[in-house]
mmCIF file of C-alpha atoms in Angstrom:
data_model
loop_
_atom_site.group_PDB
_atom_site.id
_atom_site.type_symbol
_atom_site.label_atom_id
_atom_site.label_comp_id
_atom_site.label_asym_id
_atom_site.label_seq_id
_atom_site.Cartn_x
_atom_site.Cartn_y
_atom_site.Cartn_z
ATOM 1 C CA MET A 256 -0.213 -0.223 -0.007
ATOM 2 C CA SER A 257 0.833 3.587 -1.674
ATOM 3 C CA ALA A 258 1.481 5.837 1.663
ATOM 4 C CA ARG A 259 -1.200 7.642 2.919
ATOM 5 C CA ALA A 260 -2.152 11.062 4.122
ATOM 6 C CA GLY A 261 -5.656 13.178 6.159
ATOM 7 C CA ILE A 262 -5.919 17.062 5.401
ATOM 8 C CA VAL A 263 -7.281 18.747 8.411
ATOM 9 C CA VAL A 264 -9.301 22.527 7.478
ATOM 10 C CA THR A 265 -9.525 24.287 10.426
ATOM 11 C CA GLY A 266 -11.829 28.254 10.321
ATOM 12 C CA THR A 267 -15.326 28.223 10.878
ATOM 13 C CA GLU A 268 -15.878 30.864 8.339
ATOM 14 C CA VAL A 269 -15.221 27.640 6.122
ATOM 15 C CA LEU A 270 -16.978 25.207 8.332
ATOM 16 C CA THR A 271 -20.297 27.973 7.997
ATOM 17 C CA GLY A 272 -19.923 27.840 4.239
ATOM 18 C CA ARG A 273 -18.556 32.197 4.344
ATOM 19 C CA VAL A 274 -15.866 30.922 2.711
ATOM 20 C CA ALA A 275 -15.036 28.639 0.092
ATOM 21 C CA ASP A 276 -11.897 25.395 0.741
ATOM 22 C CA ARG A 277 -9.885 25.770 -2.108
ATOM 23 C CA ASN A 278 -6.790 24.459 0.280
ATOM 24 C CA GLY A 279 -8.074 20.556 0.442
ATOM 25 C CA PRO A 280 -8.899 20.444 -2.849
ATOM 26 C CA TRP A 281 -5.267 22.075 -3.721
ATOM 27 C CA LEU A 282 -4.001 20.109 -1.681
ATOM 28 C CA ALA A 283 -5.580 16.379 -2.948
ATOM 29 C CA ASP A 284 -4.313 17.048 -5.711
ATOM 30 C CA ARG A 285 -1.135 17.814 -5.073
ATOM 31 C CA LEU A 286 -0.800 14.491 -3.223
ATOM 32 C CA LEU A 287 -2.303 12.836 -6.226
ATOM 33 C CA GLU A 288 0.956 13.686 -8.042
ATOM 34 C CA LEU A 289 3.025 12.561 -5.312
ATOM 35 C CA GLY A 290 1.512 8.997 -5.274
ATOM 36 C CA VAL A 291 -0.067 9.580 -1.630
ATOM 37 C CA GLU A 292 -2.975 8.454 -1.013
ATOM 38 C CA LEU A 293 -5.598 10.309 0.336
ATOM 39 C CA ALA A 294 -7.407 8.804 3.262
ATOM 40 C CA HIS A 295 -9.734 12.154 4.430
ATOM 41 C CA ILE A 296 -10.123 15.314 3.567
ATOM 42 C CA THR A 297 -11.969 16.954 7.224
ATOM 43 C CA ILE A 298 -13.208 20.496 8.219
ATOM 44 C CA CYS A 299 -13.738 21.421 11.501
ATOM 45 C CA GLY A 300 -14.134 25.013 12.995
ATOM 46 C CA ASP A 301 -11.196 27.023 15.063
ATOM 47 C CA ARG A 302 -11.877 25.453 18.537
ATOM 48 C CA PRO A 303 -9.076 23.872 20.359
ATOM 49 C CA ARG A 304 -10.891 19.351 20.956
ATOM 50 C CA ASP A 305 -12.359 19.545 17.319
ATOM 51 C CA ILE A 306 -9.156 20.446 16.336
ATOM 52 C CA GLU A 307 -7.399 17.399 18.360
ATOM 53 C CA ALA A 308 -10.447 14.538 17.333
ATOM 54 C CA GLN A 309 -9.223 15.737 13.983
ATOM 55 C CA LEU A 310 -5.801 14.506 14.534
ATOM 56 C CA ARG A 311 -7.033 11.881 16.198
ATOM 57 C CA PHE A 312 -9.274 10.452 14.251
ATOM 58 C CA LEU A 313 -6.868 10.577 11.256
ATOM 59 C CA ALA A 314 -4.413 9.230 13.100
ATOM 60 C CA ALA A 315 -6.436 5.905 14.196
ATOM 61 C CA GLU A 316 -6.862 5.982 10.444
ATOM 62 C CA GLY A 317 -3.439 4.622 10.056
ATOM 63 C CA VAL A 318 -2.315 7.681 7.816
ATOM 64 C CA ASP A 319 1.457 9.100 7.386
ATOM 65 C CA LEU A 320 1.318 12.147 7.095
ATOM 66 C CA ILE A 321 -1.585 14.868 8.696
ATOM 67 C CA ILE A 322 -1.423 18.338 6.853
ATOM 68 C CA THR A 323 -3.548 21.333 8.466
ATOM 69 C CA SER A 324 -4.551 24.305 6.800
ATOM 70 C CA GLY A 325 -5.310 28.189 9.264
ATOM 71 C CA GLY A 326 -5.361 28.873 12.438
ATOM 72 C CA LEU A 327 -1.514 30.445 12.510
ATOM 73 C CA GLY A 328 -2.576 33.948 12.749
ATOM 74 C CA PRO A 329 -1.656 36.218 15.576
ATOM 75 C CA THR A 330 -5.246 36.547 17.028
ATOM 76 C CA ALA A 331 -6.786 34.650 20.186
ATOM 77 C CA ASP A 332 -8.979 32.059 17.807
ATOM 78 C CA ASP A 333 -5.725 31.247 15.976
ATOM 79 C CA LEU A 334 -4.456 28.152 17.794
ATOM 80 C CA THR A 335 -3.830 25.453 15.851
ATOM 81 C CA VAL A 336 0.247 25.478 16.719
ATOM 82 C CA ASP A 337 -0.609 24.884 20.785
ATOM 83 C CA THR A 338 -2.932 22.120 19.204
ATOM 84 C CA VAL A 339 -1.511 20.093 16.903
ATOM 85 C CA ALA A 340 1.796 20.418 19.260
ATOM 86 C CA ARG A 341 -0.265 19.168 22.269
ATOM 87 C CA PHE A 342 -1.099 16.413 20.223
ATOM 88 C CA CYS A 343 2.043 15.347 19.116
ATOM 89 C CA GLY A 344 3.110 15.353 22.637
ATOM 90 C CA ARG A 345 5.880 18.728 21.885
ATOM 91 C CA ASP A 346 6.338 22.025 23.870
ATOM 92 C CA ILE A 347 6.034 25.307 22.711
ATOM 93 C CA VAL A 348 9.054 27.157 22.372
ATOM 94 C CA LEU A 349 9.129 31.045 21.996
ATOM 95 C CA ASP A 350 12.237 31.224 17.920
ATOM 96 C CA THR A 351 13.650 34.587 18.071
ATOM 97 C CA GLU A 352 15.425 34.344 14.921
ATOM 98 C CA LEU A 353 11.726 33.667 13.589
ATOM 99 C CA GLU A 354 10.738 36.458 15.451
ATOM 100 C CA ALA A 355 12.899 38.728 14.229
ATOM 101 C CA ARG A 356 12.253 37.456 10.875
ATOM 102 C CA ILE A 357 8.768 38.137 11.489
ATOM 103 C CA ALA A 358 9.223 41.876 12.405
ATOM 104 C CA GLU A 359 10.431 42.514 9.555
ATOM 105 C CA ILE A 360 7.778 40.946 7.606
ATOM 106 C CA LEU A 361 5.638 43.981 9.811
ATOM 107 C CA LYS A 362 8.106 45.826 9.310
ATOM 108 C CA PRO A 363 6.814 47.070 5.525
ATOM 109 C CA MET A 364 3.517 46.774 5.857
ATOM 110 C CA MET A 365 3.391 49.230 9.493
ATOM 111 C CA ALA A 366 4.770 52.019 7.019
ATOM 112 C CA ARG A 367 1.817 52.214 5.065
ATOM 113 C CA TYR A 368 0.051 53.028 7.916
ATOM 114 C CA THR A 369 0.203 56.692 9.088
ATOM 115 C CA GLY A 370 -0.619 59.539 11.159
ATOM 116 C CA PRO A 371 -3.405 59.774 14.142
ATOM 117 C CA GLY A 372 -4.530 56.964 15.577
ATOM 118 C CA ALA A 373 -1.557 54.577 13.722
ATOM 119 C CA PRO A 374 -0.853 50.810 15.271
ATOM 120 C CA ASP A 375 2.080 51.368 16.879
ATOM 121 C CA PHE A 376 4.635 49.189 16.012
ATOM 122 C CA ALA A 377 6.492 47.881 19.222
ATOM 123 C CA THR A 378 2.468 46.843 20.179
ATOM 124 C CA VAL A 379 1.841 44.945 16.438
ATOM 125 C CA ARG A 380 5.109 43.087 17.045
ATOM 126 C CA ALA A 381 3.687 41.822 20.266
ATOM 127 C CA ALA A 382 0.383 41.458 18.809
ATOM 128 C CA ASN A 383 2.714 38.744 16.572
ATOM 129 C CA ARG A 384 4.815 37.021 18.721
ATOM 130 C CA LYS A 385 2.290 34.542 18.959
ATOM 131 C CA GLN A 386 3.305 33.372 15.448
ATOM 132 C CA ALA A 387 6.876 32.278 17.077
ATOM 133 C CA LEU A 388 6.136 30.164 19.119
ATOM 134 C CA VAL A 389 6.633 26.087 17.296
ATOM 135 C CA PRO A 390 6.562 23.181 18.626
ATOM 136 C CA VAL A 391 10.049 21.302 19.689
ATOM 137 C CA GLY A 392 11.672 19.557 17.360
ATOM 138 C CA ALA A 393 9.572 21.409 14.503
ATOM 139 C CA THR A 394 11.622 22.253 10.772
ATOM 140 C CA ILE A 395 9.958 25.816 10.179
ATOM 141 C CA LEU A 396 8.908 26.896 6.950
ATOM 142 C CA ASP A 397 9.120 30.478 6.396
ATOM 143 C CA PRO A 398 6.873 32.824 5.766
ATOM 144 C CA VAL A 399 5.327 33.883 2.754
ATOM 145 C CA GLY A 400 3.081 36.307 4.383
ATOM 146 C CA THR A 401 3.404 36.776 8.513
ATOM 147 C CA ALA A 402 2.779 33.516 9.226
ATOM 148 C CA PRO A 403 5.610 30.698 8.898
ATOM 149 C CA GLY A 404 4.217 26.820 8.171
ATOM 150 C CA VAL A 405 5.983 23.857 10.841
ATOM 151 C CA VAL A 406 6.721 20.074 10.146
ATOM 152 C CA VAL A 407 6.924 18.310 12.826
ATOM 153 C CA PRO A 408 7.939 14.607 12.692
ATOM 154 C CA GLY A 409 6.347 11.864 14.131
ATOM 155 C CA THR A 410 4.523 8.946 13.635
ATOM 156 C CA PRO A 411 2.249 10.438 11.842
ATOM 157 C CA THR A 412 4.470 13.988 10.914
ATOM 158 C CA VAL A 413 2.023 17.022 10.946
ATOM 159 C CA VAL A 414 2.652 19.499 8.433
ATOM 160 C CA VAL A 415 1.148 23.060 9.646
ATOM 161 C CA LEU A 416 0.265 25.337 6.846
ATOM 162 C CA PRO A 417 -1.433 28.709 6.729
ATOM 163 C CA GLY A 418 -4.570 29.246 5.192
ATOM 164 C CA PRO A 419 -4.757 31.956 2.741
ATOM 165 C CA PRO A 420 -4.363 29.377 -0.491
ATOM 166 C CA ARG A 421 -1.408 32.795 -1.789
ATOM 167 C CA GLU A 422 0.823 31.586 1.246
ATOM 168 C CA LEU A 423 0.075 27.621 1.138
ATOM 169 C CA GLN A 424 0.654 26.579 -2.069
ATOM 170 C CA PRO A 425 4.159 28.089 -1.913
ATOM 171 C CA MET A 426 4.702 26.545 1.373
ATOM 172 C CA TRP A 427 3.811 23.361 0.809
ATOM 173 C CA HIS A 428 6.414 23.012 -2.302
ATOM 174 C CA LYS A 429 8.976 23.679 1.186
ATOM 175 C CA ALA A 430 7.103 21.759 3.110
ATOM 176 C CA ILE A 431 7.650 17.643 1.166
ATOM 177 C CA ALA A 432 11.299 18.777 1.030
ATOM 178 C CA THR A 433 11.883 18.441 4.448
ATOM 179 C CA THR A 434 13.390 15.172 5.534
ATOM 180 C CA ALA A 435 9.865 14.243 8.010
ATOM 181 C CA VAL A 436 8.260 14.733 5.095
ATOM 182 C CA GLN A 437 10.212 12.805 2.265
ATOM 183 C CA GLU A 438 10.454 10.151 5.517
ATOM 184 C CA ALA A 439 6.867 10.012 5.575
ATOM 185 C CA LEU A 440 6.391 9.602 2.505
ATOM 186 C CA ALA A 441 8.574 7.244 1.603
ATOM 187 C CA GLY A 442 6.726 4.133 0.474
ATOM 188 C CA ARG A 443 4.389 6.435 -1.605
ATOM 189 C CA THR A 444 4.271 4.897 -4.811
ATOM 190 C CA HIS A 445 5.282 6.495 -7.491
ATOM 191 C CA TYR A 446 2.611 7.169 -10.323
ATOM 192 C CA GLU A 447 2.895 9.291 -13.574
ATOM 193 C CA GLN A 448 -0.995 11.161 -14.499
ATOM 194 C CA GLN A 449 -2.299 12.967 -17.747
ATOM 195 C CA MET A 450 -5.192 14.932 -18.382
ATOM 196 C CA VAL A 451 -7.206 14.628 -21.061
ATOM 197 C CA ARG A 452 -10.347 17.588 -21.514
ATOM 198 C CA MET A 453 -13.132 17.604 -24.111
ATOM 199 C CA PHE A 454 -15.939 20.145 -25.141
ATOM 200 C CA GLY A 455 -19.400 18.869 -26.822
ATOM 201 C CA LEU A 456 -19.029 15.374 -25.799
ATOM 202 C CA PRO A 457 -21.577 13.833 -23.847
ATOM 203 C CA GLU A 458 -20.399 11.890 -20.639
ATOM 204 C CA SER A 459 -22.584 9.011 -21.620
ATOM 205 C CA GLY A 460 -20.288 9.378 -24.461
ATOM 206 C CA LEU A 461 -17.546 8.690 -22.796
ATOM 207 C CA ALA A 462 -18.588 6.136 -20.676
ATOM 208 C CA ASP A 463 -19.535 4.143 -23.540
ATOM 209 C CA THR A 464 -15.170 4.657 -24.833
ATOM 210 C CA LEU A 465 -13.794 3.550 -21.455
ATOM 211 C CA ARG A 466 -16.811 0.263 -21.579
ATOM 212 C CA HIS A 467 -15.330 -0.747 -25.218
ATOM 213 C CA ALA A 468 -11.722 0.088 -23.386
ATOM 214 C CA GLU A 469 -12.758 -2.328 -20.510
ATOM 215 C CA GLY A 470 -11.448 -5.420 -23.589
ATOM 216 C CA ALA A 471 -9.440 -3.734 -26.775
ATOM 217 C CA VAL A 472 -6.438 -1.697 -23.542
ATOM 218 C CA GLU A 473 -4.333 -4.395 -22.024
ATOM 219 C CA ASP A 474 -3.515 -4.108 -18.052
ATOM 220 C CA PHE A 475 -6.479 -1.814 -18.921
ATOM 221 C CA HIS A 476 -8.130 -2.091 -15.246
ATOM 222 C CA ARG A 477 -4.220 -0.550 -14.005
ATOM 223 C CA LEU A 478 -5.454 2.615 -15.180
ATOM 224 C CA GLU A 479 -6.818 4.605 -12.174
ATOM 225 C CA ILE A 480 -9.141 6.806 -14.523
ATOM 226 C CA THR A 481 -11.260 9.759 -12.975
ATOM 227 C CA THR A 482 -13.474 11.599 -15.312
ATOM 228 C CA CYS A 483 -15.765 15.179 -13.422
ATOM 229 C CA LEU A 484 -17.894 17.457 -15.655
ATOM 230 C CA ARG A 485 -16.609 20.848 -15.330
ATOM 231 C CA ARG A 486 -18.578 24.135 -17.042
ATOM 232 C CA GLY A 487 -19.574 22.118 -19.796
ATOM 233 C CA GLU A 488 -16.056 20.687 -19.944
ATOM 234 C CA LEU A 489 -15.106 17.155 -19.742
ATOM 235 C CA GLU A 490 -11.991 16.121 -17.829
ATOM 236 C CA ILE A 491 -10.589 12.417 -18.332
ATOM 237 C CA VAL A 492 -7.639 12.326 -15.966
ATOM 238 C CA THR A 493 -5.808 9.453 -15.974
ATOM 239 C CA ARG A 494 -2.906 8.042 -13.267
ATOM 240 C CA TYR A 495 -0.773 4.695 -13.780
ATOM 241 C CA GLU A 496 2.589 3.367 -13.061
ATOM 242 C CA PRO A 497 5.653 4.000 -15.172
ATOM 243 C CA GLU A 498 5.735 0.103 -16.535
ATOM 244 C CA VAL A 499 2.172 0.669 -18.030
ATOM 245 C CA ALA A 500 2.336 3.463 -19.657
ATOM 246 C CA GLY A 501 1.837 1.911 -23.050
ATOM 247 C CA SER A 502 -1.710 0.928 -21.709
ATOM 248 C CA TYR A 503 -2.296 5.034 -20.797
ATOM 249 C CA GLU A 504 -0.821 6.048 -25.381
ATOM 250 C CA ARG A 505 -3.452 2.315 -25.934
ATOM 251 C CA LEU A 506 -6.234 4.833 -24.162
ATOM 252 C CA LEU A 507 -5.198 7.417 -25.700
ATOM 253 C CA THR A 508 -4.926 7.211 -29.535
ATOM 254 C CA LEU A 509 -8.305 5.683 -28.500
ATOM 255 C CA LEU A 510 -9.868 8.443 -27.643
ATOM 256 C CA ARG A 511 -8.962 10.109 -30.608
ATOM 257 C CA ASP A 512 -10.003 7.730 -32.894
ATOM 258 C CA ARG A 513 -13.547 7.709 -31.353
ATOM 259 C CA HIS A 514 -13.573 11.437 -30.074
ATOM 260 C CA ALA A 515 -10.538 13.342 -32.127
ATOM 261 C CA ARG A 516 -13.305 16.732 -32.796
ATOM 262 C CA ALA A 517 -14.282 16.862 -28.624
ATOM 263 C CA ILE A 518 -11.015 16.637 -27.776
ATOM 264 C CA PHE A 519 -9.571 20.744 -27.096
ATOM 265 C CA SER A 520 -6.699 19.288 -24.812
ATOM 266 C CA GLU A 521 -3.696 16.713 -24.023
ATOM 267 C CA ASP A 522 -1.370 18.101 -21.922
ATOM 268 C CA GLY A 523 -4.841 19.668 -19.124
ATOM 269 C CA SER A 524 -3.978 22.812 -20.852
ATOM 270 C CA HIS A 525 -7.270 24.939 -19.766
ATOM 271 C CA ILE A 526 -8.966 26.728 -22.909
ATOM 272 C CA ASP A 527 -9.033 30.510 -21.129
ATOM 273 C CA ASP A 528 -4.321 29.775 -21.649
ATOM 274 C CA LEU A 529 -5.064 28.183 -25.260
ATOM 275 C CA VAL A 530 -7.565 31.054 -25.726
ATOM 276 C CA ALA A 531 -4.914 33.372 -24.383
ATOM 277 C CA ALA A 532 -1.964 31.988 -26.786
ATOM 278 C CA ALA A 533 -3.941 32.182 -29.741
ATOM 279 C CA LEU A 534 -4.663 35.134 -29.897
ATOM 280 C CA GLN A 535 -1.234 37.231 -29.622
ATOM 281 C CA GLY A 536 -0.805 39.260 -32.366
ATOM 282 C CA ARG A 537 -4.775 39.795 -32.346
ATOM 283 C CA THR A 538 -6.707 42.584 -30.778
ATOM 284 C CA ILE A 539 -10.426 41.278 -28.685
ATOM 285 C CA ALA A 540 -13.665 43.310 -28.795
ATOM 286 C CA THR A 541 -16.575 40.848 -26.775
ATOM 287 C CA ALA A 542 -20.325 42.200 -27.447
ATOM 288 C CA GLU A 543 -22.327 40.167 -24.123
ATOM 289 C CA SER A 544 -26.693 40.406 -23.439
ATOM 290 C CA CYS A 545 -27.556 37.288 -21.162
ATOM 291 C CA THR A 546 -23.347 37.039 -19.822
ATOM 292 C CA ALA A 547 -23.219 40.920 -19.054
ATOM 293 C CA GLY A 548 -19.568 41.003 -17.913
ATOM 294 C CA MET A 549 -18.258 37.232 -17.519
ATOM 295 C CA LEU A 550 -16.353 36.925 -21.045
ATOM 296 C CA ALA A 551 -14.633 39.427 -21.366
ATOM 297 C CA GLY A 552 -13.960 38.993 -17.506
ATOM 298 C CA ARG A 553 -12.377 35.167 -18.982
ATOM 299 C CA LEU A 554 -10.783 36.777 -21.283
ATOM 300 C CA ALA A 555 -9.126 39.397 -19.159
ATOM 301 C CA ASP A 556 -8.018 36.874 -16.661
ATOM 302 C CA PRO A 557 -4.362 35.138 -17.782
ATOM 303 C CA PRO A 558 -1.476 37.445 -16.431
ATOM 304 C CA GLY A 559 -0.063 39.936 -20.029
ATOM 305 C CA ALA A 560 -4.843 40.211 -21.157
ATOM 306 C CA SER A 561 -4.072 43.168 -22.172
ATOM 307 C CA ASP A 562 -1.555 42.287 -24.836
ATOM 308 C CA TYR A 563 -4.978 41.985 -26.291
ATOM 309 C CA LEU A 564 -8.546 42.790 -24.777
ATOM 310 C CA ALA A 565 -9.497 45.629 -26.915
ATOM 311 C CA GLY A 566 -13.297 45.785 -24.857
ATOM 312 C CA GLY A 567 -16.813 44.706 -24.892
ATOM 313 C CA VAL A 568 -19.888 46.450 -24.385
ATOM 314 C CA VAL A 569 -22.464 44.534 -21.399
ATOM 315 C CA SER A 570 -26.064 45.664 -24.164
ATOM 316 C CA TYR A 571 -28.038 43.919 -21.515
ATOM 317 C CA SER A 572 -31.016 46.179 -23.363
ATOM 318 C CA ASN A 573 -32.025 46.115 -26.719
ATOM 319 C CA GLU A 574 -31.691 49.904 -26.954
ATOM 320 C CA ALA A 575 -27.929 49.011 -25.791
ATOM 321 C CA LYS A 576 -27.472 47.038 -28.892
ATOM 322 C CA VAL A 577 -28.602 49.607 -31.372
ATOM 323 C CA GLU A 578 -27.125 52.370 -29.143
ATOM 324 C CA LEU A 579 -23.909 50.737 -28.708
ATOM 325 C CA LEU A 580 -23.300 48.318 -31.260
ATOM 326 C CA GLY A 581 -25.761 49.689 -34.081
ATOM 327 C CA VAL A 582 -27.351 47.222 -34.252
ATOM 328 C CA ASP A 583 -31.013 47.426 -36.216
ATOM 329 C CA ALA A 584 -33.872 47.464 -34.623
ATOM 330 C CA ALA A 585 -35.763 46.182 -37.270
ATOM 331 C CA LEU A 586 -33.704 43.371 -37.100
ATOM 332 C CA ILE A 587 -33.996 42.863 -33.776
ATOM 333 C CA ALA A 588 -38.323 44.266 -34.461
ATOM 334 C CA GLU A 589 -37.987 40.688 -37.231
ATOM 335 C CA HIS A 590 -35.519 38.443 -35.955
ATOM 336 C CA GLY A 591 -35.955 38.782 -31.544
ATOM 337 C CA ALA A 592 -33.193 39.933 -29.535
ATOM 338 C CA VAL A 593 -32.582 36.313 -29.254
ATOM 339 C CA SER A 594 -32.023 34.861 -32.832
ATOM 340 C CA GLU A 595 -28.593 34.238 -34.935
ATOM 341 C CA PRO A 596 -28.523 37.186 -36.656
ATOM 342 C CA VAL A 597 -28.263 39.650 -33.927
ATOM 343 C CA ALA A 598 -25.756 38.063 -32.527
ATOM 344 C CA GLU A 599 -24.198 38.759 -35.647
ATOM 345 C CA ALA A 600 -24.774 42.612 -35.524
ATOM 346 C CA MET A 601 -23.732 42.794 -31.965
ATOM 347 C CA ALA A 602 -20.476 40.909 -33.365
ATOM 348 C CA ALA A 603 -20.097 43.563 -36.272
ATOM 349 C CA GLY A 604 -20.882 46.070 -33.914
ATOM 350 C CA ALA A 605 -17.872 44.664 -31.396
ATOM 351 C CA LEU A 606 -15.297 45.106 -34.295
ATOM 352 C CA ARG A 607 -16.508 48.247 -35.451
ATOM 353 C CA ARG A 608 -16.492 50.017 -32.112
ATOM 354 C CA PHE A 609 -13.229 49.396 -30.707
ATOM 355 C CA GLY A 610 -11.373 48.598 -34.253
ATOM 356 C CA ALA A 611 -10.596 44.920 -33.543
ATOM 357 C CA ASP A 612 -10.173 42.184 -35.315
ATOM 358 C CA THR A 613 -12.212 39.302 -33.765
ATOM 359 C CA ALA A 614 -15.029 39.977 -31.817
ATOM 360 C CA VAL A 615 -17.423 37.397 -29.867
ATOM 361 C CA SER A 616 -21.483 38.568 -29.115
ATOM 362 C CA ILE A 617 -22.899 36.250 -26.241
ATOM 363 C CA THR A 618 -27.124 36.763 -26.888
ATOM 364 C CA GLY A 619 -29.516 34.055 -24.437
ATOM 365 C CA ILE A 620 -32.115 33.768 -22.731
ATOM 366 C CA ALA A 621 -30.777 32.422 -19.011
ATOM 367 C CA GLY A 622 -33.749 32.517 -17.175
ATOM 368 C CA PRO A 623 -36.346 31.868 -14.826
ATOM 369 C CA GLY A 624 -38.692 34.499 -17.146
ATOM 370 C CA GLY A 625 -38.444 35.970 -20.753
ATOM 371 C CA ALA A 626 -38.802 32.549 -22.460
ATOM 372 C CA THR A 627 -41.701 31.871 -25.276
ATOM 373 C CA PRO A 628 -42.634 28.589 -27.012
ATOM 374 C CA ASP A 629 -39.698 28.198 -28.867
ATOM 375 C CA LYS A 630 -36.863 30.291 -27.570
ATOM 376 C CA PRO A 631 -37.133 27.863 -24.033
ATOM 377 C CA VAL A 632 -34.948 29.057 -20.351
ATOM 378 C CA GLY A 633 -31.735 28.102 -21.870
ATOM 379 C CA THR A 634 -31.703 29.296 -25.611
ATOM 380 C CA VAL A 635 -27.972 30.937 -26.497
ATOM 381 C CA CYS A 636 -26.797 33.120 -29.822
ATOM 382 C CA PHE A 637 -23.475 33.234 -30.747
ATOM 383 C CA CYS A 638 -20.773 34.443 -33.570
ATOM 384 C CA VAL A 639 -17.424 34.669 -33.666
ATOM 385 C CA ALA A 640 -16.504 37.308 -35.729
ATOM 386 C CA LEU A 641 -12.830 38.003 -37.409
ATOM 387 C CA ASP A 642 -12.164 41.643 -39.713
ATOM 388 C CA ASP A 643 -11.798 38.982 -42.789
ATOM 389 C CA GLY A 644 -15.271 38.370 -43.248
ATOM 390 C CA ARG A 645 -15.253 34.528 -41.424
ATOM 391 C CA LYS A 646 -17.791 34.078 -39.218
ATOM 392 C CA ILE A 647 -19.197 30.817 -36.769
ATOM 393 C CA THR A 648 -22.571 31.447 -35.682
ATOM 394 C CA ARG A 649 -24.338 29.056 -32.925
ATOM 395 C CA THR A 650 -27.396 28.938 -31.324
ATOM 396 C CA THR A 651 -27.986 26.383 -28.627
ATOM 397 C CA ARG A 652 -29.902 25.126 -25.947
ATOM 398 C CA LEU A 653 -27.937 25.112 -22.495
ATOM 399 C CA PRO A 654 -29.081 22.745 -19.315
ATOM 400 C CA GLY A 655 -29.087 24.262 -15.820
ATOM 401 C CA ASP A 656 -30.461 26.669 -14.018
ATOM 402 C CA ARG A 657 -29.471 30.593 -13.829
ATOM 403 C CA ALA A 658 -25.673 30.831 -13.170
ATOM 404 C CA ASP A 659 -25.452 27.795 -15.273
ATOM 405 C CA VAL A 660 -26.310 28.683 -18.486
ATOM 406 C CA ARG A 661 -24.582 32.450 -18.209
ATOM 407 C CA GLU A 662 -21.232 29.914 -16.853
ATOM 408 C CA ARG A 663 -21.268 27.593 -19.539
ATOM 409 C CA SER A 664 -22.313 30.659 -22.461
ATOM 410 C CA THR A 665 -18.871 31.456 -21.364
ATOM 411 C CA THR A 666 -17.581 28.488 -22.011
ATOM 412 C CA VAL A 667 -19.106 27.478 -25.574
ATOM 413 C CA ALA A 668 -18.341 30.784 -26.974
ATOM 414 C CA MET A 669 -14.687 30.707 -25.505
ATOM 415 C CA HIS A 670 -14.014 27.204 -28.088
ATOM 416 C CA LEU A 671 -16.471 28.338 -30.974
ATOM 417 C CA LEU A 672 -12.884 31.227 -30.133
ATOM 418 C CA TYR A 673 -10.624 28.644 -30.181
ATOM 419 C CA ARG A 674 -12.096 26.627 -33.267
ATOM 420 C CA ALA A 675 -11.874 30.152 -35.196
ATOM 421 C CA LEU A 676 -8.237 31.592 -34.363
ATOM 422 C CA SER A 677 -6.822 27.935 -34.891
ATOM 423 C CA THR A 678 -8.350 28.029 -38.253
ATOM 424 C CA ASP A 679 -6.793 31.068 -39.193
#
């Protein structure tokens, strides 16, 4: 059996749902990449007895490694280090070098606060001294913010990480390099992991292919395959030991043979990154109705988006379509705002308004109202237009509630855009 791990996510705000847990899933993926079996992810409040109960539960399950996230700040409810020390049977001591390091981090932060009522540095340093209290014998992980992490060796070894993902993620890479974690994971199985992403294929179609693969691919049973439908896309993650890499290649060949048009990524790349790469050297404008700027937001997410994103128009009302994009009011009257002719006119208007060479438009009925017998909720029209006259226009019916329709609309638009740019 491979090395096993458990994750304890702490924080009453996470337990109650006010803050979504981003650390558990992220750490789960990192453990999977390492070939470590994840036994449990637990979420508990900031009460020490509840945190310790989760630690004891995971230890009783026989895990080799426990990872905690959250509860490392300077406030009274940040008690994870104290609780872990008690669980591991270790005293807490003040690390003066760490205290000085935290003070140096605080100085430029405190410089931002000036004038009457500004906090006194000595007071703030004293309040943050708590973060320099560490279990005896623990390995200290240098802070990314002000909170250091610690690795406490033992059976199981415990890795204590901060709650903010921007601090936890870089610190995790330091944690796995420590001797204690390497020893805890010495029994792990080494795996390869690959991801294929598809769009436009129903889950039932993929399920049929995987059933066929059971008899067509040698050692198929040694491929650990996980599928997930996310944002209207299918993710197929396959984990395998290196000696059956040939079996994965045969599976990949089968997927290509059956679903070549649906596969858009064989290395796990997201459609947003592929579109960003395809837009290099181009300029794009958006014209959105039912998505109200969500597509422009996705296009702006990758670093360097200012190189290609010219701008966008949220033309939610018919008047906005006419006044901001130059759509002929007679066209709307004849075909309706949710129609392919109007989508094409919106894209053409975005090209003109921003002087771009690429434009995408979306107009649809997200619901729950606004439907007609021939245009039910989920009806969405798209147009991708290039300045050389080429265009792709589509109408689709998207499932789900209002939020689902709006989000899936942006995914359809991104794939139509990628298809148009890939044939450029």
